[in-house]
Short mmCIF file of C-alpha atoms in Angstrom, two decimals:
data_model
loop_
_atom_site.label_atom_id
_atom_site.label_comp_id
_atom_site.label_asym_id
_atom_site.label_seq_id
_atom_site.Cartn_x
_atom_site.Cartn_y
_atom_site.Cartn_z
CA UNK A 1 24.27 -18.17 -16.74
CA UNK A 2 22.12 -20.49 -18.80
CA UNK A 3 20.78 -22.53 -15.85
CA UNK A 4 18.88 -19.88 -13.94
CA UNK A 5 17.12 -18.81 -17.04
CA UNK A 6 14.24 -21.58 -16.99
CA UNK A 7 13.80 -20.70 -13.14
CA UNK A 8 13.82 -17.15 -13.84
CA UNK A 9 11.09 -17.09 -16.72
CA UNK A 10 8.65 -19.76 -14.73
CA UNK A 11 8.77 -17.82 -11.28
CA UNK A 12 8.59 -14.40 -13.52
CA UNK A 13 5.21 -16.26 -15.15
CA UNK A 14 4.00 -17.22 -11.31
CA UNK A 15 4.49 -13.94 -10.02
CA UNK A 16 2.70 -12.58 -13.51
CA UNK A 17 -0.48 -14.68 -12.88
CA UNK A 18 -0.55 -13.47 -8.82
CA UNK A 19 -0.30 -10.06 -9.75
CA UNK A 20 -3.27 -10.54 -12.31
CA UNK A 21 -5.71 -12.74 -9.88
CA UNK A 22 -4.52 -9.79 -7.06
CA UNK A 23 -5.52 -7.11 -9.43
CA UNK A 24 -8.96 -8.84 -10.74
CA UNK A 25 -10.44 -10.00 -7.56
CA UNK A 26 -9.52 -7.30 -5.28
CA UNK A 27 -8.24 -4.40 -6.80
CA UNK A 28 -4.92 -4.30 -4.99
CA UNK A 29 -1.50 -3.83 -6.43
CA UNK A 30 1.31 -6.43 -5.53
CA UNK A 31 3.88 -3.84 -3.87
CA UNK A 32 5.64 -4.91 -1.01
CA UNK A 33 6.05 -1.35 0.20
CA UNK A 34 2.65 -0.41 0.02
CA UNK A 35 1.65 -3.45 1.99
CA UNK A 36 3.69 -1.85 4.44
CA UNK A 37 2.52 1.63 4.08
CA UNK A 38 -0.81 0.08 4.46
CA UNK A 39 -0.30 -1.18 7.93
CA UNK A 40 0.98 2.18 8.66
CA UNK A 41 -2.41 3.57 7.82
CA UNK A 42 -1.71 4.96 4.43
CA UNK A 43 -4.24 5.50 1.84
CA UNK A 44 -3.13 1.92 -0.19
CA UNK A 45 -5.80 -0.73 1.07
CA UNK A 46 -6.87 -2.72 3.68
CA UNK A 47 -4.27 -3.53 6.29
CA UNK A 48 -6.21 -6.98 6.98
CA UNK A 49 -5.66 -8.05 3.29
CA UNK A 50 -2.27 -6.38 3.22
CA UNK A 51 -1.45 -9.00 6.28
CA UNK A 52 -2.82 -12.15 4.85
CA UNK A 53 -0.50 -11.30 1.62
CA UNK A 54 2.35 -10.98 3.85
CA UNK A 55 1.57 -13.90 5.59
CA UNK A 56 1.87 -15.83 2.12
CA UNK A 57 4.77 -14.71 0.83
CA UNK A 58 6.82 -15.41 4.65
CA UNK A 59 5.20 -18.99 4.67
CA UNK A 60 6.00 -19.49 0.85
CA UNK A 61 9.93 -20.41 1.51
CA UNK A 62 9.54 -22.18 4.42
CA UNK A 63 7.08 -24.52 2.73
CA UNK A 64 9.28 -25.05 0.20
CA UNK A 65 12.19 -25.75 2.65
CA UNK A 66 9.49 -28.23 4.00
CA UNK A 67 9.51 -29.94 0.85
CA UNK A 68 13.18 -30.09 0.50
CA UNK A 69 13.23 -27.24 -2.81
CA UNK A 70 15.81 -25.44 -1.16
CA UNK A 71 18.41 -25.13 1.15
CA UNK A 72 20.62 -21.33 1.99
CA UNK A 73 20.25 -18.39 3.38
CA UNK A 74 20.67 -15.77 0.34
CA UNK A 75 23.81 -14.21 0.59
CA UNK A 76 23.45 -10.27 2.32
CA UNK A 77 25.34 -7.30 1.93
CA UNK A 78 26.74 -5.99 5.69
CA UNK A 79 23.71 -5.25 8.12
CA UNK A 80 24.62 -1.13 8.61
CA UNK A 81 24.23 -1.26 4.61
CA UNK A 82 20.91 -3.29 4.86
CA UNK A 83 19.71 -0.74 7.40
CA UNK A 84 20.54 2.67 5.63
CA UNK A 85 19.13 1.08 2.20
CA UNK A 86 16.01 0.12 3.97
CA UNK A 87 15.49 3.24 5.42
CA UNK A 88 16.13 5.12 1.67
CA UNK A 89 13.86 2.75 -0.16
CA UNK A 90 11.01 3.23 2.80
CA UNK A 91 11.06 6.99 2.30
CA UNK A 92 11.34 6.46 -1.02
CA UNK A 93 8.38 4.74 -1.25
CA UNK A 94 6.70 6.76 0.97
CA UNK A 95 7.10 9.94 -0.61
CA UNK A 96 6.80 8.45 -3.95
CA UNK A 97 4.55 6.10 -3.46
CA UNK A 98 6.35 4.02 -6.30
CA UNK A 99 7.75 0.64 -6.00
CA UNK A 100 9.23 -1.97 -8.03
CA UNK A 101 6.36 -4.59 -7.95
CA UNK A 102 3.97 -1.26 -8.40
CA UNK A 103 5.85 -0.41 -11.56
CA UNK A 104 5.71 -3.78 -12.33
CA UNK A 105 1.80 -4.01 -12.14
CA UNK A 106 1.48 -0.89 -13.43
CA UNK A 107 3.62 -1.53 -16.66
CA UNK A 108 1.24 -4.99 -17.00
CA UNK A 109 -1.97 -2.26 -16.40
CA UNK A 110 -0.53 -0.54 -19.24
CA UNK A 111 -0.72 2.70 -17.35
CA UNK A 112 1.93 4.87 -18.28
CA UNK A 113 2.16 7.35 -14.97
CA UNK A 114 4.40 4.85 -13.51
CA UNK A 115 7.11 5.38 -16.09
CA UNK A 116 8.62 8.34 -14.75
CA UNK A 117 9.24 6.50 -11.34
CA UNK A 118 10.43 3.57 -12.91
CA UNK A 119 13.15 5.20 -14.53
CA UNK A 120 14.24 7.13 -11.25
CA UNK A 121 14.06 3.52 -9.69
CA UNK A 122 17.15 2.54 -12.27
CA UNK A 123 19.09 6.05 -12.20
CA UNK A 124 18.48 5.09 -8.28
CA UNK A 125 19.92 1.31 -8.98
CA UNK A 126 23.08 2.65 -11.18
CA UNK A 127 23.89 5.56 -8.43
CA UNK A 128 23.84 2.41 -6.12
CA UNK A 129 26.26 0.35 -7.76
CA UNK A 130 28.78 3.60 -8.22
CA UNK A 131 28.41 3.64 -4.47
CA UNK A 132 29.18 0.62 -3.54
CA UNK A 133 32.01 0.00 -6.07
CA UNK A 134 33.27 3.62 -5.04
CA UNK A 135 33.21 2.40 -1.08
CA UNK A 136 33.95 -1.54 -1.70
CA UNK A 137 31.45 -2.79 0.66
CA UNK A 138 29.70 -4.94 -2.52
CA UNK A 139 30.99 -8.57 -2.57
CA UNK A 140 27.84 -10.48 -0.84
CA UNK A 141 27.47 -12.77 -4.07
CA UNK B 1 -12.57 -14.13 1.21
CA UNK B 2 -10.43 -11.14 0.09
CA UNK B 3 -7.97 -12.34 2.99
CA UNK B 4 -7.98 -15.86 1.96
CA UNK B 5 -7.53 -14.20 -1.62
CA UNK B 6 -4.31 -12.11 -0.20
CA UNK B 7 -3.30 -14.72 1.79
CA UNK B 8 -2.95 -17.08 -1.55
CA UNK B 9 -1.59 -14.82 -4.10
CA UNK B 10 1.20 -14.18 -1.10
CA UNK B 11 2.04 -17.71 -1.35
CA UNK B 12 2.02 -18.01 -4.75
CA UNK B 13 4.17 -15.09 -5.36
CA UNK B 14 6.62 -16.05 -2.80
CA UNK B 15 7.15 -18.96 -4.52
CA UNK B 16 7.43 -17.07 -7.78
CA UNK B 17 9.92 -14.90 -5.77
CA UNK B 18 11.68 -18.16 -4.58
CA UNK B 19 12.06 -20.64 -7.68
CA UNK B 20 13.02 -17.43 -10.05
CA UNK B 21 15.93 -16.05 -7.43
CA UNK B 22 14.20 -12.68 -7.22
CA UNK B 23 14.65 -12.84 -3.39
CA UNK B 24 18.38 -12.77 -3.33
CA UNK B 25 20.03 -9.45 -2.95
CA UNK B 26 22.43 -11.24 -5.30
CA UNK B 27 19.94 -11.14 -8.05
CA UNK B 28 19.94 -7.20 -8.56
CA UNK B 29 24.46 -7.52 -8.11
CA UNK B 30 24.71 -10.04 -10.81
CA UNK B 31 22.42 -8.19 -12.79
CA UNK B 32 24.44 -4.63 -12.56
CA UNK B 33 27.79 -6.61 -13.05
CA UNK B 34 28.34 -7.72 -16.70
CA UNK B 35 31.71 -7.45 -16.70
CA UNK B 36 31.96 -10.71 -14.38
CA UNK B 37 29.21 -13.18 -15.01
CA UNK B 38 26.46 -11.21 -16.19
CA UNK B 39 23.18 -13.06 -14.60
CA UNK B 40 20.27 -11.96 -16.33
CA UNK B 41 17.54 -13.31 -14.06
CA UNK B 42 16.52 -10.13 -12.59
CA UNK B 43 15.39 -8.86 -16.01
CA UNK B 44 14.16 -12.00 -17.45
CA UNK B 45 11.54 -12.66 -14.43
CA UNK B 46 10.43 -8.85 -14.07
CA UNK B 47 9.49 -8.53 -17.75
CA UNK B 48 8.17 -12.64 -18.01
CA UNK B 49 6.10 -11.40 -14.47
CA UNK B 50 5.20 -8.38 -16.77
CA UNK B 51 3.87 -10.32 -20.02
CA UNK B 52 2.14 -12.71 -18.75
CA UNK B 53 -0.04 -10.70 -15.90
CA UNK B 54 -0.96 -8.16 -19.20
CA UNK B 55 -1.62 -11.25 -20.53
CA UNK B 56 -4.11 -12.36 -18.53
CA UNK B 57 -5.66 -8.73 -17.64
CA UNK B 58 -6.20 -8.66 -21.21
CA UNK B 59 -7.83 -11.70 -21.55
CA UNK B 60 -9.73 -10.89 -18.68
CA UNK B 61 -10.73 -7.88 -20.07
CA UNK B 62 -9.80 -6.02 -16.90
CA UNK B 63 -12.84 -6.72 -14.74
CA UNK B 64 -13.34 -3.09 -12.95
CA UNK B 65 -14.62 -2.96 -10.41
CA UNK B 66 -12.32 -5.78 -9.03
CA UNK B 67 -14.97 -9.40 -8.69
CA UNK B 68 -14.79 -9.46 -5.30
CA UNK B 69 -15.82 -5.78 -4.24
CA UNK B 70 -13.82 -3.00 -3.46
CA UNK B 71 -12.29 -1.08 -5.74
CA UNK B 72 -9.43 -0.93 -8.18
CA UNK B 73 -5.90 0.57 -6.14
CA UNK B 74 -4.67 3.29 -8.51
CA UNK B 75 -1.22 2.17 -9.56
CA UNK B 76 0.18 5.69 -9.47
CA UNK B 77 -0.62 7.36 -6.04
CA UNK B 78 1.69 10.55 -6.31
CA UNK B 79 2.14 12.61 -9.13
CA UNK B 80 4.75 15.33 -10.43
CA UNK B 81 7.64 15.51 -8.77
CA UNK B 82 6.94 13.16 -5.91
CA UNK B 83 7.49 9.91 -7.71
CA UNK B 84 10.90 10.98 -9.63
CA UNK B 85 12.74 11.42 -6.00
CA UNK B 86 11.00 8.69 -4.39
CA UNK B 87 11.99 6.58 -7.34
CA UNK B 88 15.58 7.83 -7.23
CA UNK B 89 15.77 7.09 -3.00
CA UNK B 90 13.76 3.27 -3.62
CA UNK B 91 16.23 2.76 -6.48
CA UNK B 92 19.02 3.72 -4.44
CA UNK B 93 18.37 1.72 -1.23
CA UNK B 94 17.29 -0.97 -3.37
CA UNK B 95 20.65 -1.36 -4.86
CA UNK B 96 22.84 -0.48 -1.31
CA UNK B 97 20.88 -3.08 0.63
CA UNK B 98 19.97 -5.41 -2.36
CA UNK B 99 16.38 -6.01 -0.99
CA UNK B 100 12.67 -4.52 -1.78
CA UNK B 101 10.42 -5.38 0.23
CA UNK B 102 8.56 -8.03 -1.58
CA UNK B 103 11.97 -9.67 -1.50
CA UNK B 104 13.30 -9.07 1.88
CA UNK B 105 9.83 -10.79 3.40
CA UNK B 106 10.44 -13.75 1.03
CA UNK B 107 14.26 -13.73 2.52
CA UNK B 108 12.45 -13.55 5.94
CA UNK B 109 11.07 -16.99 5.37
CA UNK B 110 14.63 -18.25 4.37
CA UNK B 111 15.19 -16.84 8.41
CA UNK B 112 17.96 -13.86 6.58
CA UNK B 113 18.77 -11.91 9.50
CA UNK B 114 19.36 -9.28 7.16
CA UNK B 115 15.56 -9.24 5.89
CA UNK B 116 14.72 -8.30 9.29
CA UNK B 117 16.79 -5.46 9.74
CA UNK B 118 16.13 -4.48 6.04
CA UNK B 119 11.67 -4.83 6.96
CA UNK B 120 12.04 -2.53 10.42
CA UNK B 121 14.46 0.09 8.31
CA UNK B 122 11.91 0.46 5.74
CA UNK B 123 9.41 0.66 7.79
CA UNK B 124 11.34 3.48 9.71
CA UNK B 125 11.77 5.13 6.77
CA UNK B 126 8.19 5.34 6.27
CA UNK B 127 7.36 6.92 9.65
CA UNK B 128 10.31 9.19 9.18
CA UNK B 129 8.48 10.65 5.94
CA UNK B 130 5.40 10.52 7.63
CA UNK B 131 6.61 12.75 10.88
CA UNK B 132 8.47 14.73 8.01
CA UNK B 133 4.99 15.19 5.51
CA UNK B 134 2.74 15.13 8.48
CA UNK B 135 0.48 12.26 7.02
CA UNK B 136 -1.38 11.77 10.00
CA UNK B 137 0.08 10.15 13.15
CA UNK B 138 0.82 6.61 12.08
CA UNK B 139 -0.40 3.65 14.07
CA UNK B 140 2.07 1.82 16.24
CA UNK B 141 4.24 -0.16 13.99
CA UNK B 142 3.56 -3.89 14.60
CA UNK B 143 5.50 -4.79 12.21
CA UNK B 144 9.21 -3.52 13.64
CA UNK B 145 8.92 -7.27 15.80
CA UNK B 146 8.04 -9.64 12.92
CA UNK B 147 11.21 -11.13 12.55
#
């Protein structure tokens, strides 16, 4: 478990310092869902900007691939499962108007409004894993 | 310039995404399972992602109004009850499908099939609570064919 750790800490630092520059140039919140919700014409920012950003984070991998960096396709759950847990976490986000990388920013803001939503997010997570152990469709590790 | 902003911090934090493992649906698994081999990536990178942007903010001094105009997203958009159920649903999807979004675009660039039918759920989702909370009539969804 030891060898991911370096990994894990540097790309947690990168994604630190892009949620920072986001934040102090331009005012918007790294959230992948409200990136989305944006081009949906939600309240959460400029679609334009909310485009470019998604732009970057699509070309990201593939210029790493480029480079030789890395080389799989992550391992995915079944597609049905994918499609019912996207459609949760979209109204989830849409209602709430929480997400993980929100929470995440937030948290870094030191705002504490995104607390309660965070902890939803894990009681969320755990009712998750009860579900999938409870139906035995996990396994995509 | 905001777009070329956007456009870089994408990048950046796709790469962030990539190098730490975030982007696997793996990541949040391993995490929940410490009774096999407990992988504690998730957690390290989230709070390391946390630290060091408060880091910076704070030696920033949180610039507001944000240096290239505009003005500073609230981080909290809903309040009261709102947030605790759409917590509870993003949690829960989260953890059946093993992607957020940030994640599953990242995964998109790895060409995941998955991702893609994980990106046009969400973003079904959303127009489902939007019919539902009659938010307006949302634009056509251009983003149901990336992928």
């Amino acid at each position: 478990m030891f060898e991911t750790l370096g990994p894990a800490l540097l790309g947690g630092a990168v994604i630190g310092v892009t949620l920072a520059v986001l934040a102090l140039l331009t005012g918007r919140v790294v959230s992948g869902s409200r990136m989305i919700g944006s081009l949906l014409g939600g309240p959460e920012g400029p679609a334009a900007s909310s485009m470019a950003f998604i732009a970057g984070l699509f070309i990201a991998p593939i210029v790493l691939i480029a480079f030789g960096y890395l080389k799989q396709v992550p391992a995915e759950a079944g597609l049905p499962l994918i499609a019912v847990g996207g459609v949760l976490v979209g109204i989830g986000a849409r209602l709430g108007g929480s997400s993980l990388f929100g929470g995440i920013g937030g948290l870094a803001r030191g705002s504490r409004q995104v607390l309660p939503g965070m902890f939803a997010m894990l009681l969320g997570v755990a009712l998750a894993s009860v579900l999938v152990f409870a139906l035995g469709a996990g396994g995509f590790t | 310039m905001i777009r070329l902003v956007a456009l870089a911090c994408g990048f950046f934090c796709g790469i962030g995404l990539t190098v730490s493992g975030l982007y696997r649906p793996a990541a949040l698994q391993n995490f929940l399972n410490p009774a096999d081999i407990w992988d504690p990536t998730l957690g390290l990178a989230l709070i390391a992602a946390v630290i060091v942007a408060a880091i910076v903010l704070a030696l920033t001094r949180r610039h507001s109004p944000p240096l290239l105009g505009g003005k500073m997203e609230p981080v909290a958009v809903e309040s009261g009850w709102k947030p605790m159920i759409g917590g509870v649903l993003f949690g829960l999807g989260w953890g059946l499908a093993g992607y957020f979004p940030l994640a599953a675009f990242v995964s998109l660039g790895h060409f995941a099939p998955g991702a893609a039918v994980f990106l046009a759920s969400v973003l079904g989702g959303m127009i489902v609570c939007d019919v539902f909370a009659k938010r307006g009539q949302p634009r056509h969804g251009g983003g149901r064919s990336r992928g």
